[in-house]
Structure formats: C-alpha cells, structure tokens
Coordinates of C-alpha atoms and ligand atoms in Angstrom, one line a residue:
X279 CA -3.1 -44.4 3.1
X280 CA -6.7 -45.7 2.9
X281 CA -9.6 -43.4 4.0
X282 CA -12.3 -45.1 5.9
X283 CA -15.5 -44.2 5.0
X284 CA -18.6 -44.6 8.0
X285 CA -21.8 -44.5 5.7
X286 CA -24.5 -42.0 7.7
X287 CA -28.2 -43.0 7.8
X288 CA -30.7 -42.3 5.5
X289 CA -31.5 -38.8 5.5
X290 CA -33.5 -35.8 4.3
X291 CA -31.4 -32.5 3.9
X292 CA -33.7 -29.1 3.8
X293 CA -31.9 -26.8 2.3
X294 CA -33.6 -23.0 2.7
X295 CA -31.7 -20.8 0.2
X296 CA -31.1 -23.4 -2.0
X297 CA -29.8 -21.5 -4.7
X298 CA -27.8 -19.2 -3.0
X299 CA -23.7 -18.8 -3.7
X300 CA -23.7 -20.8 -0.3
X301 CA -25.6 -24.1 -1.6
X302 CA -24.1 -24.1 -5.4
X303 CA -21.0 -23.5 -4.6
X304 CA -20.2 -25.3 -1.3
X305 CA -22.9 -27.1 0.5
X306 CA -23.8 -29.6 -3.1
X307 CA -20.0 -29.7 -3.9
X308 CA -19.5 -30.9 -0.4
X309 CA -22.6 -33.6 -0.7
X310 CA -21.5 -34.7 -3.8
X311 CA -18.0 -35.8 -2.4
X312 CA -19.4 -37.4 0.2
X313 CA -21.7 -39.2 -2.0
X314 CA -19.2 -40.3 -4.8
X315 CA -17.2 -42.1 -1.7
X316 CA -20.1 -44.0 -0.7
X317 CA -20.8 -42.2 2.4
X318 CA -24.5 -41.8 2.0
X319 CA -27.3 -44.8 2.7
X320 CA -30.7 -45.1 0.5
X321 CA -33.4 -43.5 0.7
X322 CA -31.9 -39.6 1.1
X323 CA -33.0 -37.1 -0.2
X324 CA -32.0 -33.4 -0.4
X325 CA -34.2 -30.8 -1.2
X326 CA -33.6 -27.3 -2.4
X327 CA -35.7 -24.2 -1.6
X328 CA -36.6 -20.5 -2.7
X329 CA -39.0 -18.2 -3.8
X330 CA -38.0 -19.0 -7.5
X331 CA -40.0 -21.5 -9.7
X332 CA -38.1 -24.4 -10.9
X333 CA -39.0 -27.6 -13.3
X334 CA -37.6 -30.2 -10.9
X335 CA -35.3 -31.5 -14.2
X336 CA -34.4 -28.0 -14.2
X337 CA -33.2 -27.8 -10.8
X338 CA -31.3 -30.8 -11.3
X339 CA -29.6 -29.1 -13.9
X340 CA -28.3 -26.3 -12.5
X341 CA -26.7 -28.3 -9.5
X342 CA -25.3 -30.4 -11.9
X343 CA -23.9 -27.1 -13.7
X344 CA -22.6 -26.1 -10.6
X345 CA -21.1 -29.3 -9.8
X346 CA -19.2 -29.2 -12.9
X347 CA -18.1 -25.6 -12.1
X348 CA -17.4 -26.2 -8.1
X349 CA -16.7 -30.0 -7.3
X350 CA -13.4 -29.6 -8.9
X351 CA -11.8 -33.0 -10.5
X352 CA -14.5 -35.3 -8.7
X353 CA -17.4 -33.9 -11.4
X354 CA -17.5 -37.3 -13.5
X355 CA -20.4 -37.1 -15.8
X356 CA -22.5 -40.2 -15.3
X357 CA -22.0 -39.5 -11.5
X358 CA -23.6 -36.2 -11.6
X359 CA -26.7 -37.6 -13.5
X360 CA -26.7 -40.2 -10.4
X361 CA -26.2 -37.8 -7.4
X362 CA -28.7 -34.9 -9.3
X363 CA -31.4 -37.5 -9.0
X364 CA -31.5 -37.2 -4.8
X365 CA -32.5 -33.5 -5.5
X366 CA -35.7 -32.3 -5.7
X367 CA -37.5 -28.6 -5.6
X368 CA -39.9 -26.5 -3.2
X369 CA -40.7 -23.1 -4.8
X370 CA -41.2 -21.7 -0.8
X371 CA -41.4 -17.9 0.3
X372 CA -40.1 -18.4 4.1
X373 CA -42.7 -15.3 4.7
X374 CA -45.6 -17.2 3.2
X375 CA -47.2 -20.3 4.3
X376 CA -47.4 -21.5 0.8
X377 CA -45.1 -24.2 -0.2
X378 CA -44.7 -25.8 3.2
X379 CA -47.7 -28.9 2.8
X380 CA -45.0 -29.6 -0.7
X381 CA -41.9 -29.8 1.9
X382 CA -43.9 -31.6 4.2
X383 CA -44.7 -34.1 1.4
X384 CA -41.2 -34.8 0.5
X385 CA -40.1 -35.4 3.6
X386 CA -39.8 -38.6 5.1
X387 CA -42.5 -39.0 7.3
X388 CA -40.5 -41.7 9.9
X389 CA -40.3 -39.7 13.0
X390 CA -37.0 -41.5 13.5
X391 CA -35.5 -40.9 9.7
X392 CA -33.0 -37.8 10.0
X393 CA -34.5 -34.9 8.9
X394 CA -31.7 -32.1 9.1
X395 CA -32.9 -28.1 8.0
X396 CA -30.4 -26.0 6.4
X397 CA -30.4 -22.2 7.3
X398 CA -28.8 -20.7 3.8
X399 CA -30.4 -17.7 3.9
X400 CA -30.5 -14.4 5.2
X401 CA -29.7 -14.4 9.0
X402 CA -32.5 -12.2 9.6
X403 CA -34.8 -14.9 7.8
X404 CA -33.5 -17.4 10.8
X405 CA -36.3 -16.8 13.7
X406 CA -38.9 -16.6 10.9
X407 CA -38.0 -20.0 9.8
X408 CA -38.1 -21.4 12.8
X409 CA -40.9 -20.4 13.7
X410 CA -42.9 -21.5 10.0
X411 CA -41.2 -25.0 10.8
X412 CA -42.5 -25.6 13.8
X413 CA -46.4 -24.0 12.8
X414 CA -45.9 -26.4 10.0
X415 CA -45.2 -29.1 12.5
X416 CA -42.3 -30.6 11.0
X417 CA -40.1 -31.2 13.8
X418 CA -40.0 -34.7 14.3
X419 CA -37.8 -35.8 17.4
X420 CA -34.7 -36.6 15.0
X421 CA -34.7 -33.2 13.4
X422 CA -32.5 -31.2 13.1
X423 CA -31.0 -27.4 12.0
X424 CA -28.0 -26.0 11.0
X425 CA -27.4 -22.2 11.4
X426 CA -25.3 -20.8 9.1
X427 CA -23.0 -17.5 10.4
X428 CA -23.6 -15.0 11.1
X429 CA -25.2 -15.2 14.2
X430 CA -26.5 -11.5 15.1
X431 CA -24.6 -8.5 14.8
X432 CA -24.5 -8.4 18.9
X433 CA -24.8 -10.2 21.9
X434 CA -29.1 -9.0 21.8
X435 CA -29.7 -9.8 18.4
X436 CA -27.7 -13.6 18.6
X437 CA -29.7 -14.2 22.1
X438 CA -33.3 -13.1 20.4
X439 CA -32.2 -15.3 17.4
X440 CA -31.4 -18.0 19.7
X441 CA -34.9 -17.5 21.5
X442 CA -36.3 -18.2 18.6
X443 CA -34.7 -21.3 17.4
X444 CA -34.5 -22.5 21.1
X445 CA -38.3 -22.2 20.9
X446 CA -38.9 -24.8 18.5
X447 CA -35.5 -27.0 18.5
X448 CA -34.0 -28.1 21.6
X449 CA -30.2 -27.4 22.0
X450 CA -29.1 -31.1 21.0
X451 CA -30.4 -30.5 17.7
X452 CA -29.4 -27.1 16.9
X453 CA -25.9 -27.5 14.7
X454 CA -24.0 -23.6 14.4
X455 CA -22.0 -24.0 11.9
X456 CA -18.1 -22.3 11.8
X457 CA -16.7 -23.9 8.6
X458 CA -13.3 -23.4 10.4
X459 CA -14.1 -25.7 12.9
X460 CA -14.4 -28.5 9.9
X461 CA -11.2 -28.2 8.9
X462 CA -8.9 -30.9 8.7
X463 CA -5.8 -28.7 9.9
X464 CA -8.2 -27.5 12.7
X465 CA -8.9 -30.8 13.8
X466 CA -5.6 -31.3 14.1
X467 CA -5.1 -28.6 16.5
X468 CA -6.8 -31.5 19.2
X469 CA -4.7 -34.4 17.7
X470 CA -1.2 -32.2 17.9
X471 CA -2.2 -31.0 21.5
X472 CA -3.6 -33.9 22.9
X473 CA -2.6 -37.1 21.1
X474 CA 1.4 -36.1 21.5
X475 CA 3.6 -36.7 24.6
X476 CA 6.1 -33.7 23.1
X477 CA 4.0 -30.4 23.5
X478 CA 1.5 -30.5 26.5
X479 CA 3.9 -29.8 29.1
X480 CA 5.0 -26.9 27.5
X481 CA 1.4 -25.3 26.5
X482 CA 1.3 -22.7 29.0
X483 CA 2.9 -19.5 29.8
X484 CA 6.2 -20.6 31.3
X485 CA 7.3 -21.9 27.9
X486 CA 5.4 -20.0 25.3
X487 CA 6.1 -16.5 25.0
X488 CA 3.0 -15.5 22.3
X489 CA 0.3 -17.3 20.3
X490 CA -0.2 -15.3 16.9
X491 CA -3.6 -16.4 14.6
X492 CA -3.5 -14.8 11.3
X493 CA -6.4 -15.6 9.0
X494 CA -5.4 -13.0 5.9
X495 CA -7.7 -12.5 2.7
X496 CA -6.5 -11.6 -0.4
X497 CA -9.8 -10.6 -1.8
X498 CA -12.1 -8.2 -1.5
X499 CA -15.7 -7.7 -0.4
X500 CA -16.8 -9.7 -3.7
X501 CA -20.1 -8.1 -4.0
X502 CA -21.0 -8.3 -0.4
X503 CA -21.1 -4.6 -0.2
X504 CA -24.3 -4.4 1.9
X505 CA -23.9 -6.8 4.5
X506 CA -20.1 -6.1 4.7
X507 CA -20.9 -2.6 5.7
X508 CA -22.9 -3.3 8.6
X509 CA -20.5 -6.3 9.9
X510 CA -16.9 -5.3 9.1
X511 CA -13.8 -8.0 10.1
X512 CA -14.7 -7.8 14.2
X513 CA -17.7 -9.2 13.7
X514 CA -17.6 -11.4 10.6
X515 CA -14.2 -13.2 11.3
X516 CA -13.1 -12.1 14.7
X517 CA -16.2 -13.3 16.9
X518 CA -16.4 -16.5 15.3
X519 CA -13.8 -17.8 13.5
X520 CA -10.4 -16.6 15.2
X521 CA -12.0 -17.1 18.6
X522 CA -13.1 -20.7 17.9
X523 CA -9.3 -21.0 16.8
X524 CA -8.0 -19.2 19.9
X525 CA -10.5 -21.6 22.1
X526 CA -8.8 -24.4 20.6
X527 CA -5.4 -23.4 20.9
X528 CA -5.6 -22.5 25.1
X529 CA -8.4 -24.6 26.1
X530 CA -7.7 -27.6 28.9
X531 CA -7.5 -30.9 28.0
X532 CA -11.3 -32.1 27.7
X533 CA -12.1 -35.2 29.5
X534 CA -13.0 -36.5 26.3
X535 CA -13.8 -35.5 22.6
X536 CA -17.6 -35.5 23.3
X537 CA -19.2 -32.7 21.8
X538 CA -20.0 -30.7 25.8
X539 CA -16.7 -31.9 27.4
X540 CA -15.2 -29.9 24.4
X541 CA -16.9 -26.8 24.3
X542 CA -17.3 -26.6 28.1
X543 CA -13.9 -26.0 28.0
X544 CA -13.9 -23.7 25.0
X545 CA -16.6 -21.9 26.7
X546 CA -13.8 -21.5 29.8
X547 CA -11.1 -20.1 27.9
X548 CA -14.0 -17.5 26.7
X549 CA -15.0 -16.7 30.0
X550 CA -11.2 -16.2 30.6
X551 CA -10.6 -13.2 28.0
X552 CA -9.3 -10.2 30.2
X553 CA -11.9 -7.3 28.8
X554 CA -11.1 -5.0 26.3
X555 CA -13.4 -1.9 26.3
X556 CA -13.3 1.9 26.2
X557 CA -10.3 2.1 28.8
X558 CA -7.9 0.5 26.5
X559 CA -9.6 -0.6 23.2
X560 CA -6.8 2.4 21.7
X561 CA -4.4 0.0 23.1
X562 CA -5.0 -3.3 21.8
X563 CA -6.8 -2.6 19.4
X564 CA -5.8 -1.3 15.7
X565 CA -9.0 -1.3 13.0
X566 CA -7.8 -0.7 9.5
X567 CA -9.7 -0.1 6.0
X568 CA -8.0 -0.7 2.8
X569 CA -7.4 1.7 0.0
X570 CA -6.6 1.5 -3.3
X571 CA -3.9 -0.7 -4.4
X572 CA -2.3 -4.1 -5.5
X573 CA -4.5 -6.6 -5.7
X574 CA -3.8 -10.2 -7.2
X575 CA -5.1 -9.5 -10.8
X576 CA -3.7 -5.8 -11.0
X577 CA -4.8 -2.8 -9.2
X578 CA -8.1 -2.6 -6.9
X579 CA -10.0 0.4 -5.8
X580 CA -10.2 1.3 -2.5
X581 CA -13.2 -0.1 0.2
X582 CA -15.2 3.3 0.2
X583 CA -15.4 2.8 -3.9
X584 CA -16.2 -0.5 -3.7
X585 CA -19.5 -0.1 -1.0
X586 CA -19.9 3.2 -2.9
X587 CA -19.5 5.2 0.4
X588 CA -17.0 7.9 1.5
X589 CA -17.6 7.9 5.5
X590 CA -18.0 4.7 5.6
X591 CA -15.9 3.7 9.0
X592 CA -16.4 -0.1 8.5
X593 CA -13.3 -1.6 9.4
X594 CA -11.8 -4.4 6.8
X595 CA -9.0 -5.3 9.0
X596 CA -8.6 -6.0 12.8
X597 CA -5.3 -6.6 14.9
X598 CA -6.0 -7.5 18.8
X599 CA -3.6 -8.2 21.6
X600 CA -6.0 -10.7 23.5
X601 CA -4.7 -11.7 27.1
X602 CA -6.6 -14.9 28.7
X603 CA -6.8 -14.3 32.1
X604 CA -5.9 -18.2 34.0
X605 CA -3.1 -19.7 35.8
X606 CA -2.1 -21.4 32.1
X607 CA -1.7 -18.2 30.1
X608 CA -1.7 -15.3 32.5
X609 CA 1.6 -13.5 30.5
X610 CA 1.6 -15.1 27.0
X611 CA -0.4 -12.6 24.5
X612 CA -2.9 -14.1 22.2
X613 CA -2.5 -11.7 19.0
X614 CA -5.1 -12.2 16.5
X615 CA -4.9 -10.5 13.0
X616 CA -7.2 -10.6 9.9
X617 CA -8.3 -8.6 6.6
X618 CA -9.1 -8.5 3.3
X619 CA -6.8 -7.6 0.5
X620 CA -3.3 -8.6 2.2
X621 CA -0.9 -9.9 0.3
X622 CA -2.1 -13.2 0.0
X623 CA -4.3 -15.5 1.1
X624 CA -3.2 -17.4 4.4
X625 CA -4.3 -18.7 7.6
X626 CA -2.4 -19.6 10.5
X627 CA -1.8 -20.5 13.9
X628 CA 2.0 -19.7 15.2
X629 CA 2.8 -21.0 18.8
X630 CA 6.2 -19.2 19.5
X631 CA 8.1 -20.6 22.6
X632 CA 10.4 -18.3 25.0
X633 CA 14.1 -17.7 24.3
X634 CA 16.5 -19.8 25.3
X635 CA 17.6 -18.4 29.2
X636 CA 21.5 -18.4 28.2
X637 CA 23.3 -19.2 25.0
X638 CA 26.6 -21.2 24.6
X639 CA 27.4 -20.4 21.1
X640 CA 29.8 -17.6 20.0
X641 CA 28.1 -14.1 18.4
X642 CA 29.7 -15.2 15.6
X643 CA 26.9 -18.2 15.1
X644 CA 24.4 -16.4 14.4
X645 CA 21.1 -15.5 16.0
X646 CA 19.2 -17.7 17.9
X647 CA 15.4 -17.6 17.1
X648 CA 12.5 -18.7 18.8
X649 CA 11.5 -21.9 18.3
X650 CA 8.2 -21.3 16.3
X651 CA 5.2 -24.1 16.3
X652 CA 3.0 -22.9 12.7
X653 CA 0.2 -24.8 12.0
X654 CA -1.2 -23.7 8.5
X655 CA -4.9 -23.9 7.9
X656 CA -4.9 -23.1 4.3
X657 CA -3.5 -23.2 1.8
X658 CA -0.9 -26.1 1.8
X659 CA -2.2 -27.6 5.1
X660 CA 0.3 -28.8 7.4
X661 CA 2.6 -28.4 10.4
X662 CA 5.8 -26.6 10.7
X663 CA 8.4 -26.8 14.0
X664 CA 11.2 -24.0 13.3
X665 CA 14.2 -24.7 15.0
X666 CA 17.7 -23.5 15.2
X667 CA 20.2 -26.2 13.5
X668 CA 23.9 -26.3 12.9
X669 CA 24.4 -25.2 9.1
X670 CA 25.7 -28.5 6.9
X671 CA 29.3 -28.5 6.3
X672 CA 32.4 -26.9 7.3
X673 CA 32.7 -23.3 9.0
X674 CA 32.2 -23.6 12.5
X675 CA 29.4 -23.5 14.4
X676 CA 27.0 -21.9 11.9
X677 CA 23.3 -21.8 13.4
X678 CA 20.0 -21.7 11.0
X679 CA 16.7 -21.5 12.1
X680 CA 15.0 -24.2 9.8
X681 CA 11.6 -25.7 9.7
X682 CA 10.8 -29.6 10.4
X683 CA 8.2 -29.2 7.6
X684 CA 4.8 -31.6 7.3
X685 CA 2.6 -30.5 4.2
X686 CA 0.0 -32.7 4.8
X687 CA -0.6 -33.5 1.3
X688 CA 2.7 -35.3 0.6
X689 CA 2.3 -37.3 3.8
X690 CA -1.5 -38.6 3.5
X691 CA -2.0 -39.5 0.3
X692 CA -5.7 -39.3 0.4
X693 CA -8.1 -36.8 -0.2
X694 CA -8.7 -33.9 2.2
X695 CA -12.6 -33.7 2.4
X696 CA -13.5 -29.7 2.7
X697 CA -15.2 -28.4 5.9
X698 CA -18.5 -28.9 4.9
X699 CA -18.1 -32.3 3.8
X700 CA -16.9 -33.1 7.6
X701 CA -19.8 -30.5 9.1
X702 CA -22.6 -31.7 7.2
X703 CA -21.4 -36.0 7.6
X704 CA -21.4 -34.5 11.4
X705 CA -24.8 -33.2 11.4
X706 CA -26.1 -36.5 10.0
X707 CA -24.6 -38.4 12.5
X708 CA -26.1 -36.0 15.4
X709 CA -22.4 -35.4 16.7
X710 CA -22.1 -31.6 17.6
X711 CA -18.4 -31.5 18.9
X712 CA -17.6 -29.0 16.1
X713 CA -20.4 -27.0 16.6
X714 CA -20.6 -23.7 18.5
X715 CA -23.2 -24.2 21.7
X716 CA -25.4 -21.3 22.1
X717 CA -23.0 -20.3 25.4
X718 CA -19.8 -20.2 23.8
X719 CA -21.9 -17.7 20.9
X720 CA -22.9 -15.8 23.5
X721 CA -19.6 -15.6 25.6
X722 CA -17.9 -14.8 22.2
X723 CA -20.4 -11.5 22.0
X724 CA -19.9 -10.3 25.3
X725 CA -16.3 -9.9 24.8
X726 CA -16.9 -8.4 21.5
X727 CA -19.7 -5.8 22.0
X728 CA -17.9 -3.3 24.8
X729 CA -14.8 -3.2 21.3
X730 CA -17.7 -2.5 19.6
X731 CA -18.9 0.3 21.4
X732 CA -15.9 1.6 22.2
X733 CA -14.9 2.1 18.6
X734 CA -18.6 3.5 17.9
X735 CA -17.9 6.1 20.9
X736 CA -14.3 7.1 19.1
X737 CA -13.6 10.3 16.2
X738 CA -11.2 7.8 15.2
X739 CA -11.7 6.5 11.7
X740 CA -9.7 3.0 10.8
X741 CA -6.7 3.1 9.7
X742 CA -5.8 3.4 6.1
X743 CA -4.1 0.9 4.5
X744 CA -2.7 0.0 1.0
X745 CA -4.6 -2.8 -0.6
X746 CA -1.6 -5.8 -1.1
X747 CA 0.1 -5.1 1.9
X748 CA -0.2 -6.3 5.4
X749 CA -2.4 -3.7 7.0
X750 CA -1.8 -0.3 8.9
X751 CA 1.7 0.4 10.5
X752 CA -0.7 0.6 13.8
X753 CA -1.1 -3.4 13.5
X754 CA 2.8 -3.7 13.0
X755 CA 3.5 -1.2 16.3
X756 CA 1.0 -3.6 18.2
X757 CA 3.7 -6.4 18.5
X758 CA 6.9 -4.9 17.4
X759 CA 6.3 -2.4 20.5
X760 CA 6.4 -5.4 22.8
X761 CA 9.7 -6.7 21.4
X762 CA 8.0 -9.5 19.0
X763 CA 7.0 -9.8 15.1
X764 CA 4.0 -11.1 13.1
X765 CA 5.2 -13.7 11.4
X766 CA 5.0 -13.4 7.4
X767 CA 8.7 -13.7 7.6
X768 CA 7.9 -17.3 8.4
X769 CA 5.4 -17.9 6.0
Ligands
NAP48 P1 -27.3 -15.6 -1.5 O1 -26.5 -16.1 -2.6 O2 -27.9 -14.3 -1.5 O3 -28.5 -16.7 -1.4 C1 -29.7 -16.4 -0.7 C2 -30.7 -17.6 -0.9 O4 -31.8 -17.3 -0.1 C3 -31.1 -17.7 -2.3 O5 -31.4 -19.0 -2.6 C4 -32.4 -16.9 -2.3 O6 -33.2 -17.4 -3.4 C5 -33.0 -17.4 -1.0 N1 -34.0 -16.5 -0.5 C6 -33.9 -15.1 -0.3 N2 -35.1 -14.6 0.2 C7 -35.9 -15.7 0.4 C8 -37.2 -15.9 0.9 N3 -38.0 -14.8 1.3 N4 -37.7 -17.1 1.0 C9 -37.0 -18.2 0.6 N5 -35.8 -18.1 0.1 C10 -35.2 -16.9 0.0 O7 -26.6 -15.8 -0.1 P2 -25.4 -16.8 0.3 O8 -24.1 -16.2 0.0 O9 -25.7 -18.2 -0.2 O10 -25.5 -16.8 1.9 C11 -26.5 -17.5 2.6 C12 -26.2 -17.4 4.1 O11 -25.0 -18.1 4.4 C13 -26.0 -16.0 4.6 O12 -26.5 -16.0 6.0 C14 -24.5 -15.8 4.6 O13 -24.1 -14.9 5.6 C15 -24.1 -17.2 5.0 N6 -22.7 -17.6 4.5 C16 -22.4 -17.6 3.2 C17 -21.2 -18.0 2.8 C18 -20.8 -18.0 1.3 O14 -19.7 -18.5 1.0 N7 -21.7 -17.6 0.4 C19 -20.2 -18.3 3.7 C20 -20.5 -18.3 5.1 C21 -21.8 -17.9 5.5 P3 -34.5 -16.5 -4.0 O15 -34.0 -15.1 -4.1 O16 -34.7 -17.1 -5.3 O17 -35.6 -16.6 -3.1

C-alpha cells in the first residue's frame, strides 16, 4: 500500500535544548524521516540551541552521529550529508539575553513563513522562554510553540506555566505535545470507533463491562533519578498519557475531527471523572515501588538504590479504578495501570464486553469468556477481537476463546512514521487536533492533585514490588476483588 506524502510549507524549527537526549534521539530522527520522504518544502531550516559552543560543521556532525545511532535503517549516508545541511547552531543561555539577535538572524524574517519554537528543555525553563521570545520580539503572527511534558507538577504550577506562555502566544499557536497522542495505534482508536458501523452501538455501559489501559515499562528510571523523584508514575504517565488514552476511548462522537470539536469532548469525559480524594483514594488506588529484582539484562537493584534514597515514597507504579460519571459509562470501570520494571514492555487498551446473559452450550464445552476488544499501542501495533469459537475438528462442541488478530505491520505494508514524525508534520501544518488544549491540562490536574494530597496526607509507604513482575498484589486485589482480571493472560 502506497503512503501519500502532503509536503508542509517552508519552515523554521527552533529547537531550545538542542542537544538534549530529547532532540538527538527523537525529535532529528523524526525530521529526518520526514525529510527523506519528501515531506519538507525549501527554504527550512532547523536550528539547534544551548549554552554549549559549537562549530556549525561540528554541530552537523553530531546530528549526523546521532542519526546514524537513532534513525534506524533510514540513515543512508549521502542523505545524512543532505538533511545535516538544514541545521544550523545558536550557542544561547535561555537566562541571558546573549545569543538571541543570532536566532533572530537565522530566522526567516517573512511574518507569514512558519516559525515553530521547540521547548526541549527543562520545564522550569518554559515561562522563562517565553518570556525572552517575546522581549526578543520574535513572535511573528505564524509562530508557533511546542511544549514538551511535563507540564507542572500540579494544577498551580501548569496554570502559572500556562500564564506565561498564554502571555506571549495565543492558544491557537501553543502545540502540548503527548507523544501518545501521535501514535498511529492511537489514531486508530478514532478510526475503529468512529469510521466502523460494528462497535458504536455497543460503546457504553450496557455492553461493556470494563475498559483496562495498561501502559507497562520494562525499564528503569534510566538516569532520571532527580526528576523521577519529585514526579513519580501519577504524575509523569497517569495525568497525561493514560488520561489522553482514556479520553479517547469514552469520549462522544465529535462533530468532526477538527482540532476543538475533539478535545471539547475529551475535555467532557474529564469533567466526567467521579473524584477520587482522601475518602477513598485507599480504595482505588494502589501506589507501588519496585525492589530489587529481574530485569531484562539480569538482576536490577531496587528504586531507593537507584535515586540513592532509603525513604524515598516516590511511587513507580500506579493502579486506579477510574469511574466516569455520564449516562454512557455510569457502571463500566475505567482501570488504568502503569510502571517501570514489569515484565515487559507493553501498552494497551482492552475493551471487555459483558457476559453473555445465558449460555446454550453444555459445561462440558468449556468456558465462555468475554469477548475482549485489545488494541496494542506498542510493540507489534495492531488490533485484536477475542472471541469464543468452536475448536476445529471432531469432539463435540469444543469452545476456544481465540483472537481475530490485525498486526498492523503484515497488513500495511508501509512504514509506520513514529509519534513525532506525525506531531511535528502537525505543528507545521498549524493543525492541533492531537494536541492537549490548556483546559483538558488543567481538567487532567484537578482530578489528579486531591490523589496527590491524599497520598501526601497518608503513613502509608507504596507498595513493594519485585522488579520483573507485574506490580504489588494490592494492584491484582483492585480488579480480581470485583470479579475481573488484568489482562496479561491476553497479551
Ligand atoms: P536533557 O538531555 O537534559 O537536555 C536538556 C537540554 O537543555 C540540553 O540541550 C541542554 O544543553 C539544554 N539546556 C540546559 N540548560 C540550558 C540553558 N540554561 N539554556 C539553554 N539550554 C539549556 O533533557 P531531555 O531528556 O532532552 O528532556 C528535555 C525535555 O523534554 C524535558 O522537559 C523532559 O521532561 C522532556 N521529555 C524528554 C523525553 C526524552 O525522551 N528524553 C521524553 C518526553 C519528554 P546545555 O546543557 O548544553 O545547555
């Protein structure tokens, strides 16, 4: 199957933090797959900055180096050479004003070229930033800025970092990014729900007895020690990623794929989410924080080793039963689960669908399962429909639950473009439908501070759990109490 490419116009790409982990090893990777399909339209430009000094050829370079390391089979040689030649260098302090007449003086100077600015650096760099952009007067009516996660550690510190970006970009061009949102398998969420005669009428409560997201990290904290600690899973996967997924998953219909119709009704299902505070937070809630144990390449140390503290009551796993208050859900438990060092590496979306009110078939057939909706985000995108079939052959009336399995990659033949390729193209083309609004951010926090401070107000520590397995026995309780099962027996 062919891939149609839509070339974007002529831009220039801003990149503060340009030689974080973040730019090397996923925003240039992403560019440079755009580029080698032809996406991008002369003159662009994109230009890297930090506080470090770099020859421009030097620069070059290294992105070149990292291409090699990061852009997978893609990294051809002569193209490299090619693409490294839209780069160029600002040595910038964003706490200094030097450096900022040298950005000016690369950029573009058409007030109607594209002029898009990166945030790739320390969140509590973004109001700074802002603010040096606008005193440098760079904001041209076709700029533009993407915010990179996380934003704030709580619903005050998102809205005063929102202030301050709202100050000197209006909210059409302010791009949040939440890579999730870019992915292909994500996307799909819309196309399975909406595009398909088969499921809407049974996306609500009478039909569908739990939703289950797992997003499940094999890894670690990688060296993120410091900001780990003060964010733990709740707030560096929960309030973002897994809510943007739930959001997608129970929102309405929107009256069309424009970038407000879409997360107006995100921003409902938000609005929606029964509270979960001090009064039952022990309830729905289980936080967990590994321990030593298996990891992929042998044993791992425990969290408190690897941040190097002993009280440390970060959690690095989260289970939730989330209810959605509305006519459409009211009944059907949202359970979300993620954490580092599980078992493997895995996220998805599991739409189970009530028992059947009465069987015909003899005990002797077997059990009848639910039918189970998965849609895996990574790895091995695709779709899977479990259903109960007769077993081939003779026997009887043998029943097997068995999946209707889609791996995306044997159907579409083409390449998968990675988040970022899809966010960035996105932010180009000035369309912010997978972008989060600065409401839904906010809406997201105000659920999420009152578990916040409830957990602060407990004695309770997180519960301990081996590295390599699937979390603590609390998180298992939370659904097996209720007469259902997470679903890595599926997997
Ligand atoms: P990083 O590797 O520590 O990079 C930080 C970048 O900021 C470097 O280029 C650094 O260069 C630059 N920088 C630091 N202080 C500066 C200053 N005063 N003025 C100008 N530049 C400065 O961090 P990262 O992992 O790329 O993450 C960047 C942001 O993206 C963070 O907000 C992070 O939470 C978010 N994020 C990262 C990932 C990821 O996969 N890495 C994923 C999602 C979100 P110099 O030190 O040379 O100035």
């Amino acid at each position: 199957m062919a891939s149609r490419i839509l070339k974007v116009p002529p831009f220039d790409l801003a990149v503060f933090g340009g030689t974080g982990d973040l730019a090397y090893r996923k925003l240039y990777p992403a560019l440079f797959h755009r580029y080698i399909d032809g996406q991008f339209t002369a003159p662009s430009k994109i230009i890297g900055m930090s506080r470090q000094a770099f020859e421009q050829d030097a620069f070059r370079a290294k992105v070149a180096g990292a291409l090699k390391r990061f852009a997978g089979g893609a990294a051809a040689g002569s193209t490299i050479d090619e693409f490294v030649q839209m780069f160029q260098f600002v040595t910038l302090d964003v706490e200094s004003d030097e450096g900022w007449d040298e950005l000016k003086a690369s950029l573009n100077p058409d007030p109607a070229a594209v002029r898009a600015f990166y945030l790739a650096t320390r969140p509590d760099y973004f109001a700074a930033i802002a603010k040096k952009i606008a005193a440098h007067q760079l904001v041209t009516p076709s700029a533009r800025i993407i915010v990179e996660k996380p934003i704030g550690k709580d619903g005050a510190s998102a809205a005063r970092t929102n202030d301050a970006i709202g100050e000197v970009f209006s909210e059409q061009q302010i791009f949040r990014i939440d890579h999730y949102l870019g992915k292909e398998t994500v996307q799909n969420l819309m196309a399975l729900r909406f595009a398909n005669a088969l499921f809407e009428p049974l996306w609500n409560s009478a039909h569908i007895d739990h939703v289950e997201v797992t997003v499940a990290e094999s890894i670690g904290i990688e060296g993120r020690a410091r900001y780990y600690e003060e964010a733990g899973a709740l707030r560096d996967m929960v309030q973002n990623h897994l809510l943007q997924l739930l959001c997608l998953i129970a929102m309405e219909p929107p009256a069309s794929l424009d970038a407000d119709s879409v997360r107006d009704e995100k921003l409902k299902v938000l609005k929606a989410l029964k509270p979960v505070d001090a009064s039952n937070a022990a309830e729905v809630t289980v936080r967990g924080q590994y321990r030593a144990g298996a990891g992929e390449g042998g044993a791992v140390q425990g969290y408190c080793e690897d941040v190097g503290n002993n009280y440390s009551k970060t959690e690095t796993f989260v289970a939730l039963k989330v209810e959605i208050a509305n006519w459409r859900w009211a009944g059907t438990p949202f359970y979300l689960r993620t954490g580092k060092r599980l078992p493997k590496r895995i996220s998805e979306v599991t739409v189970a669908f009530r028992e059947i009110p009465h069987s015909i078939f003899p005990e002797e057939s077997g059990i009848i399962r639910r039918t189970r909706l998965v849609i895996r985000l990574q790895p091995d995108e695709g779709i899977k429909l479990w259903l109960m079939l007769k077993e081939p052959g003779a026997g009887g009336m043998r029943l097997q639950h068995a999946p209707l399995d889609m791996n995306f990659a044997d159907v579409f033949s083409i390449y998968a473009p990675e988040a970022y390729e899809r966010l960035l193209m996105d932010v180009i083309r000035g369309n912010a439908t997978l972008f989060m609004r600065r409401d839904e951010v906010e809406a997201a926090w105000r659920w999420i501070d009152p578990i916040l401070e409830a957990w602060a107000h407990t004695e309770d520590a997180p519960r301990p759990y081996f590295a390599g397995t699937w979390g603590p026995a609390a998180a298992i309780a939370l659904v097996v109490r209720e007469g259902r099962s997470w679903s890595e027996e599926f997997a």
